[in-house]
Amino acid sequence: MRRYKKGTAKSGRGGRVKSRKQAIAIGLSKARKKGKKVPEKASKRKASKKKASKKKTSKKTSRRKSAKR
């Protein structure tokens, strides 16, 4: 992890990492491949939030009032 923070880490075919964000992303992807416990990707988090919000809204609209006689 020290290499990633310093900016001397290498990615792919030996090219140096350009930014700290890029280094963190590489480190996280390597950890995921090894099976370590790592937070989900941001894109997956957004998708799961959308699904959850859809479920909440669909439950509210599905109720109908019964007809009074």
PDB file of N, CA and C in Angstrom:
ATOM      1  N   MET A   1       0.823  -1.195   0.000  1.00  0.00           N
ATOM      2  CA  MET A   1       0.000   0.000   0.000  1.00  0.00           C
ATOM      3  C   MET A   1       0.865   1.256   0.000  1.00  0.00           C
ATOM      4  N   ARG A   2       2.071   1.129   0.528  1.00  0.00           N
ATOM      5  CA  ARG A   2       2.971   2.279   0.596  1.00  0.00           C
ATOM      6  C   ARG A   2       3.259   2.818  -0.802  1.00  0.00           C
ATOM      7  N   ARG A   3       3.479   1.909  -1.753  1.00  0.00           N
ATOM      8  CA  ARG A   3       3.781   2.331  -3.127  1.00  0.00           C
ATOM      9  C   ARG A   3       2.628   3.117  -3.730  1.00  0.00           C
ATOM     10  N   TYR A   4       1.408   2.669  -3.426  1.00  0.00           N
ATOM     11  CA  TYR A   4       0.243   3.349  -3.984  1.00  0.00           C
ATOM     12  C   TYR A   4       0.138   4.769  -3.448  1.00  0.00           C
ATOM     13  N   LYS A   5       0.400   4.937  -2.155  1.00  0.00           N
ATOM     14  CA  LYS A   5       0.296   6.262  -1.547  1.00  0.00           C
ATOM     15  C   LYS A   5       1.387   7.200  -2.044  1.00  0.00           C
ATOM     16  N   LYS A   6       2.601   6.672  -2.247  1.00  0.00           N
ATOM     17  CA  LYS A   6       3.718   7.493  -2.728  1.00  0.00           C
ATOM     18  C   LYS A   6       3.531   7.898  -4.183  1.00  0.00           C
ATOM     19  N   GLY A   7       2.870   7.044  -4.948  1.00  0.00           N
ATOM     20  CA  GLY A   7       2.690   7.309  -6.371  1.00  0.00           C
ATOM     21  C   GLY A   7       3.720   6.593  -7.208  1.00  0.00           C
ATOM     22  N   THR A   8       4.441   5.618  -6.623  1.00  0.00           N
ATOM     23  CA  THR A   8       5.440   4.868  -7.380  1.00  0.00           C
ATOM     24  C   THR A   8       4.896   3.515  -7.835  1.00  0.00           C
ATOM     25  N   ALA A   9       3.620   3.264  -7.592  1.00  0.00           N
ATOM     26  CA  ALA A   9       3.015   1.990  -7.995  1.00  0.00           C
ATOM     27  C   ALA A   9       2.929   1.917  -9.511  1.00  0.00           C
ATOM     28  N   LYS A  10       2.956   0.719 -10.026  1.00  0.00           N
ATOM     29  CA  LYS A  10       2.871   0.512 -11.466  1.00  0.00           C
ATOM     30  C   LYS A  10       1.613  -0.279 -11.778  1.00  0.00           C
ATOM     31  N   SER A  11       1.039   0.001 -12.937  1.00  0.00           N
ATOM     32  CA  SER A  11      -0.176  -0.705 -13.327  1.00  0.00           C
ATOM     33  C   SER A  11      -0.024  -1.265 -14.728  1.00  0.00           C
ATOM     34  N   GLY A  12      -0.695  -2.364 -14.977  1.00  0.00           N
ATOM     35  CA  GLY A  12      -0.706  -2.939 -16.316  1.00  0.00           C
ATOM     36  C   GLY A  12       0.665  -3.361 -16.782  1.00  0.00           C
ATOM     37  N   ARG A  13       1.135  -2.762 -17.845  1.00  0.00           N
ATOM     38  CA  ARG A  13       2.411  -3.145 -18.462  1.00  0.00           C
ATOM     39  C   ARG A  13       3.589  -2.345 -17.919  1.00  0.00           C
ATOM     40  N   GLY A  14       3.483  -1.876 -16.706  1.00  0.00           N
ATOM     41  CA  GLY A  14       4.618  -1.182 -16.100  1.00  0.00           C
ATOM     42  C   GLY A  14       4.514   0.322 -16.093  1.00  0.00           C
ATOM     43  N   GLY A  15       3.378   0.874 -16.554  1.00  0.00           N
ATOM     44  CA  GLY A  15       3.208   2.320 -16.529  1.00  0.00           C
ATOM     45  C   GLY A  15       2.942   2.802 -15.123  1.00  0.00           C
ATOM     46  N   ARG A  16       3.530   3.943 -14.755  1.00  0.00           N
ATOM     47  CA  ARG A  16       3.321   4.462 -13.406  1.00  0.00           C
ATOM     48  C   ARG A  16       1.900   4.969 -13.240  1.00  0.00           C
ATOM     49  N   VAL A  17       1.420   4.886 -12.036  1.00  0.00           N
ATOM     50  CA  VAL A  17       0.085   5.375 -11.723  1.00  0.00           C
ATOM     51  C   VAL A  17       0.126   6.897 -11.730  1.00  0.00           C
ATOM     52  N   LYS A  18      -0.871   7.513 -12.348  1.00  0.00           N
ATOM     53  CA  LYS A  18      -0.865   8.969 -12.503  1.00  0.00           C
ATOM     54  C   LYS A  18      -1.352   9.699 -11.251  1.00  0.00           C
ATOM     55  N   SER A  19      -2.394   9.174 -10.621  1.00  0.00           N
ATOM     56  CA  SER A  19      -2.959   9.890  -9.475  1.00  0.00           C
ATOM     57  C   SER A  19      -3.192   8.964  -8.291  1.00  0.00           C
ATOM     58  N   ARG A  20      -3.454   9.573  -7.162  1.00  0.00           N
ATOM     59  CA  ARG A  20      -3.708   8.804  -5.935  1.00  0.00           C
ATOM     60  C   ARG A  20      -5.009   8.013  -6.053  1.00  0.00           C
ATOM     61  N   LYS A  21      -6.024   8.629  -6.681  1.00  0.00           N
ATOM     62  CA  LYS A  21      -7.312   7.955  -6.880  1.00  0.00           C
ATOM     63  C   LYS A  21      -7.136   6.689  -7.702  1.00  0.00           C
ATOM     64  N   GLN A  22      -6.325   6.786  -8.741  1.00  0.00           N
ATOM     65  CA  GLN A  22      -6.066   5.644  -9.616  1.00  0.00           C
ATOM     66  C   GLN A  22      -5.379   4.527  -8.828  1.00  0.00           C
ATOM     67  N   ALA A  23      -4.452   4.899  -7.968  1.00  0.00           N
ATOM     68  CA  ALA A  23      -3.733   3.917  -7.157  1.00  0.00           C
ATOM     69  C   ALA A  23      -4.679   3.200  -6.203  1.00  0.00           C
ATOM     70  N   ILE A  24      -5.584   3.950  -5.603  1.00  0.00           N
ATOM     71  CA  ILE A  24      -6.557   3.356  -4.683  1.00  0.00           C
ATOM     72  C   ILE A  24      -7.470   2.398  -5.434  1.00  0.00           C
ATOM     73  N   ALA A  25      -7.897   2.798  -6.630  1.00  0.00           N
ATOM     74  CA  ALA A  25      -8.770   1.950  -7.439  1.00  0.00           C
ATOM     75  C   ALA A  25      -8.082   0.636  -7.793  1.00  0.00           C
ATOM     76  N   ILE A  26      -6.814   0.700  -8.135  1.00  0.00           N
ATOM     77  CA  ILE A  26      -6.054  -0.509  -8.475  1.00  0.00           C
ATOM     78  C   ILE A  26      -5.930  -1.409  -7.250  1.00  0.00           C
ATOM     79  N   GLY A  27      -5.629  -0.796  -6.110  1.00  0.00           N
ATOM     80  CA  GLY A  27      -5.507  -1.559  -4.868  1.00  0.00           C
ATOM     81  C   GLY A  27      -6.800  -2.264  -4.495  1.00  0.00           C
ATOM     82  N   LEU A  28      -7.927  -1.565  -4.647  1.00  0.00           N
ATOM     83  CA  LEU A  28      -9.226  -2.161  -4.329  1.00  0.00           C
ATOM     84  C   LEU A  28      -9.570  -3.306  -5.271  1.00  0.00           C
ATOM     85  N   SER A  29      -9.282  -3.120  -6.560  1.00  0.00           N
ATOM     86  CA  SER A  29      -9.599  -4.183  -7.518  1.00  0.00           C
ATOM     87  C   SER A  29      -8.754  -5.426  -7.257  1.00  0.00           C
ATOM     88  N   LYS A  30      -7.494  -5.224  -6.879  1.00  0.00           N
ATOM     89  CA  LYS A  30      -6.632  -6.372  -6.549  1.00  0.00           C
ATOM     90  C   LYS A  30      -7.156  -7.099  -5.315  1.00  0.00           C
ATOM     91  N   ALA A  31      -7.611  -6.328  -4.333  1.00  0.00           N
ATOM     92  CA  ALA A  31      -8.157  -6.924  -3.109  1.00  0.00           C
ATOM     93  C   ALA A  31      -9.423  -7.716  -3.413  1.00  0.00           C
ATOM     94  N   ARG A  32     -10.280  -7.181  -4.308  1.00  0.00           N
ATOM     95  CA  ARG A  32     -11.505  -7.894  -4.695  1.00  0.00           C
ATOM     96  C   ARG A  32     -11.173  -9.225  -5.348  1.00  0.00           C
ATOM     97  N   LYS A  33     -10.158  -9.216  -6.208  1.00  0.00           N
ATOM     98  CA  LYS A  33      -9.754 -10.455  -6.891  1.00  0.00           C
ATOM     99  C   LYS A  33      -9.267 -11.503  -5.904  1.00  0.00           C
ATOM    100  N   LYS A  34      -8.592 -11.050  -4.844  1.00  0.00           N
ATOM    101  CA  LYS A  34      -8.084 -11.984  -3.835  1.00  0.00           C
ATOM    102  C   LYS A  34      -9.188 -12.461  -2.899  1.00  0.00           C
ATOM    103  N   GLY A  35     -10.339 -11.796  -2.937  1.00  0.00           N
ATOM    104  CA  GLY A  35     -11.464 -12.204  -2.100  1.00  0.00           C
ATOM    105  C   GLY A  35     -11.517 -11.523  -0.748  1.00  0.00           C
ATOM    106  N   LYS A  36     -10.853 -10.402  -0.628  1.00  0.00           N
ATOM    107  CA  LYS A  36     -10.858  -9.656   0.633  1.00  0.00           C
ATOM    108  C   LYS A  36     -12.181  -8.903   0.792  1.00  0.00           C
ATOM    109  N   LYS A  37     -12.461  -8.485   2.019  1.00  0.00           N
ATOM    110  CA  LYS A  37     -13.676  -7.725   2.292  1.00  0.00           C
ATOM    111  C   LYS A  37     -13.425  -6.260   1.936  1.00  0.00           C
ATOM    112  N   VAL A  38     -14.073  -5.799   0.879  1.00  0.00           N
ATOM    113  CA  VAL A  38     -13.866  -4.454   0.354  1.00  0.00           C
ATOM    114  C   VAL A  38     -15.239  -3.845   0.069  1.00  0.00           C
ATOM    115  N   PRO A  39     -15.423  -2.530   0.247  1.00  0.00           N
ATOM    116  CA  PRO A  39     -16.717  -1.920  -0.062  1.00  0.00           C
ATOM    117  C   PRO A  39     -17.089  -2.090  -1.530  1.00  0.00           C
ATOM    118  N   GLU A  40     -18.397  -2.061  -1.815  1.00  0.00           N
ATOM    119  CA  GLU A  40     -18.878  -2.228  -3.186  1.00  0.00           C
ATOM    120  C   GLU A  40     -18.422  -1.068  -4.061  1.00  0.00           C
ATOM    121  N   LYS A  41     -18.457  -1.304  -5.361  1.00  0.00           N
ATOM    122  CA  LYS A  41     -18.145  -0.235  -6.301  1.00  0.00           C
ATOM    123  C   LYS A  41     -19.259   0.803  -6.236  1.00  0.00           C
ATOM    124  N   ALA A  42     -18.936   2.043  -6.567  1.00  0.00           N
ATOM    125  CA  ALA A  42     -19.912   3.126  -6.486  1.00  0.00           C
ATOM    126  C   ALA A  42     -21.090   2.878  -7.419  1.00  0.00           C
ATOM    127  N   SER A  43     -20.832   2.342  -8.607  1.00  0.00           N
ATOM    128  CA  SER A  43     -21.906   2.102  -9.566  1.00  0.00           C
ATOM    129  C   SER A  43     -22.895   1.073  -9.037  1.00  0.00           C
ATOM    130  N   LYS A  44     -22.402   0.063  -8.333  1.00  0.00           N
ATOM    131  CA  LYS A  44     -23.289  -0.948  -7.752  1.00  0.00           C
ATOM    132  C   LYS A  44     -24.118  -0.350  -6.626  1.00  0.00           C
ATOM    133  N   ARG A  45     -23.516   0.535  -5.845  1.00  0.00           N
ATOM    134  CA  ARG A  45     -24.239   1.168  -4.743  1.00  0.00           C
ATOM    135  C   ARG A  45     -25.396   2.000  -5.272  1.00  0.00           C
ATOM    136  N   LYS A  46     -25.149   2.748  -6.354  1.00  0.00           N
ATOM    137  CA  LYS A  46     -26.194   3.582  -6.938  1.00  0.00           C
ATOM    138  C   LYS A  46     -27.336   2.723  -7.460  1.00  0.00           C
ATOM    139  N   ALA A  47     -26.998   1.613  -8.109  1.00  0.00           N
ATOM    140  CA  ALA A  47     -28.019   0.729  -8.663  1.00  0.00           C
ATOM    141  C   ALA A  47     -28.879   0.125  -7.561  1.00  0.00           C
ATOM    142  N   SER A  48     -28.259  -0.288  -6.476  1.00  0.00           N
ATOM    143  CA  SER A  48     -29.021  -0.886  -5.376  1.00  0.00           C
ATOM    144  C   SER A  48     -29.905   0.154  -4.694  1.00  0.00           C
ATOM    145  N   LYS A  49     -29.443   1.404  -4.619  1.00  0.00           N
ATOM    146  CA  LYS A  49     -30.259   2.462  -4.033  1.00  0.00           C
ATOM    147  C   LYS A  49     -31.488   2.726  -4.899  1.00  0.00           C
ATOM    148  N   LYS A  50     -31.316   2.706  -6.221  1.00  0.00           N
ATOM    149  CA  LYS A  50     -32.437   2.925  -7.130  1.00  0.00           C
ATOM    150  C   LYS A  50     -33.483   1.831  -6.964  1.00  0.00           C
ATOM    151  N   LYS A  51     -33.028   0.583  -6.874  1.00  0.00           N
ATOM    152  CA  LYS A  51     -33.949  -0.538  -6.701  1.00  0.00           C
ATOM    153  C   LYS A  51     -34.734  -0.399  -5.405  1.00  0.00           C
ATOM    154  N   ALA A  52     -34.050  -0.023  -4.350  1.00  0.00           N
ATOM    155  CA  ALA A  52     -34.700   0.128  -3.049  1.00  0.00           C
ATOM    156  C   ALA A  52     -35.747   1.236  -3.085  1.00  0.00           C
ATOM    157  N   SER A  53     -35.423   2.349  -3.729  1.00  0.00           N
ATOM    158  CA  SER A  53     -36.372   3.456  -3.801  1.00  0.00           C
ATOM    159  C   SER A  53     -37.567   3.090  -4.671  1.00  0.00           C
ATOM    160  N   LYS A  54     -37.356   2.302  -5.726  1.00  0.00           N
ATOM    161  CA  LYS A  54     -38.461   1.862  -6.576  1.00  0.00           C
ATOM    162  C   LYS A  54     -39.419   0.982  -5.793  1.00  0.00           C
ATOM    163  N   LYS A  55     -38.877   0.093  -4.981  1.00  0.00           N
ATOM    164  CA  LYS A  55     -39.713  -0.795  -4.179  1.00  0.00           C
ATOM    165  C   LYS A  55     -40.592   0.007  -3.229  1.00  0.00           C
ATOM    166  N   LYS A  56     -40.027   1.023  -2.606  1.00  0.00           N
ATOM    167  CA  LYS A  56     -40.782   1.846  -1.660  1.00  0.00           C
ATOM    168  C   LYS A  56     -41.922   2.573  -2.361  1.00  0.00           C
ATOM    169  N   THR A  57     -41.659   3.158  -3.525  1.00  0.00           N
ATOM    170  CA  THR A  57     -42.688   3.918  -4.227  1.00  0.00           C
ATOM    171  C   THR A  57     -43.770   3.003  -4.781  1.00  0.00           C
ATOM    172  N   SER A  58     -43.409   1.818  -5.240  1.00  0.00           N
ATOM    173  CA  SER A  58     -44.410   0.919  -5.801  1.00  0.00           C
ATOM    174  C   SER A  58     -45.356   0.410  -4.721  1.00  0.00           C
ATOM    175  N   LYS A  59     -44.871   0.234  -3.504  1.00  0.00           N
ATOM    176  CA  LYS A  59     -45.729  -0.211  -2.411  1.00  0.00           C
ATOM    177  C   LYS A  59     -46.771   0.858  -2.070  1.00  0.00           C
ATOM    178  N   LYS A  60     -46.394   2.094  -2.123  1.00  0.00           N
ATOM    179  CA  LYS A  60     -47.312   3.174  -1.784  1.00  0.00           C
ATOM    180  C   LYS A  60     -48.431   3.302  -2.817  1.00  0.00           C
ATOM    181  N   THR A  61     -48.134   3.148  -4.083  1.00  0.00           N
ATOM    182  CA  THR A  61     -49.117   3.353  -5.134  1.00  0.00           C
ATOM    183  C   THR A  61     -50.014   2.139  -5.354  1.00  0.00           C
ATOM    184  N   SER A  62     -49.628   0.982  -4.876  1.00  0.00           N
ATOM    185  CA  SER A  62     -50.403  -0.225  -5.148  1.00  0.00           C
ATOM    186  C   SER A  62     -51.675  -0.325  -4.301  1.00  0.00           C
ATOM    187  N   ARG A  63     -51.784   0.433  -3.231  1.00  0.00           N
ATOM    188  CA  ARG A  63     -52.974   0.372  -2.373  1.00  0.00           C
ATOM    189  C   ARG A  63     -54.137   1.136  -2.998  1.00  0.00           C
ATOM    190  N   ARG A  64     -55.314   0.525  -2.920  1.00  0.00           N
ATOM    191  CA  ARG A  64     -56.522   1.193  -3.402  1.00  0.00           C
ATOM    192  C   ARG A  64     -57.557   1.206  -2.286  1.00  0.00           C
ATOM    193  N   LYS A  65     -58.355   2.229  -2.272  1.00  0.00           N
ATOM    194  CA  LYS A  65     -59.421   2.292  -1.278  1.00  0.00           C
ATOM    195  C   LYS A  65     -60.579   1.420  -1.747  1.00  0.00           C
ATOM    196  N   SER A  66     -61.218   0.782  -0.809  1.00  0.00           N
ATOM    197  CA  SER A  66     -62.369  -0.048  -1.164  1.00  0.00           C
ATOM    198  C   SER A  66     -63.578   0.850  -1.426  1.00  0.00           C
ATOM    199  N   ALA A  67     -64.445   0.408  -2.317  1.00  0.00           N
ATOM    200  CA  ALA A  67     -65.624   1.193  -2.677  1.00  0.00           C
ATOM    201  C   ALA A  67     -66.627   1.179  -1.530  1.00  0.00           C
ATOM    202  N   LYS A  68     -67.142   2.360  -1.189  1.00  0.00           N
ATOM    203  CA  LYS A  68     -68.146   2.451  -0.121  1.00  0.00           C
ATOM    204  C   LYS A  68     -69.527   2.212  -0.715  1.00  0.00           C
ATOM    205  N   ARG A  69     -70.387   1.504   0.050  1.00  0.00           N
ATOM    206  CA  ARG A  69     -71.735   1.209  -0.463  1.00  0.00           C
ATOM    207  C   ARG A  69     -72.794   1.906   0.315  1.00  0.00           C
TER     208      ARG A  69
END
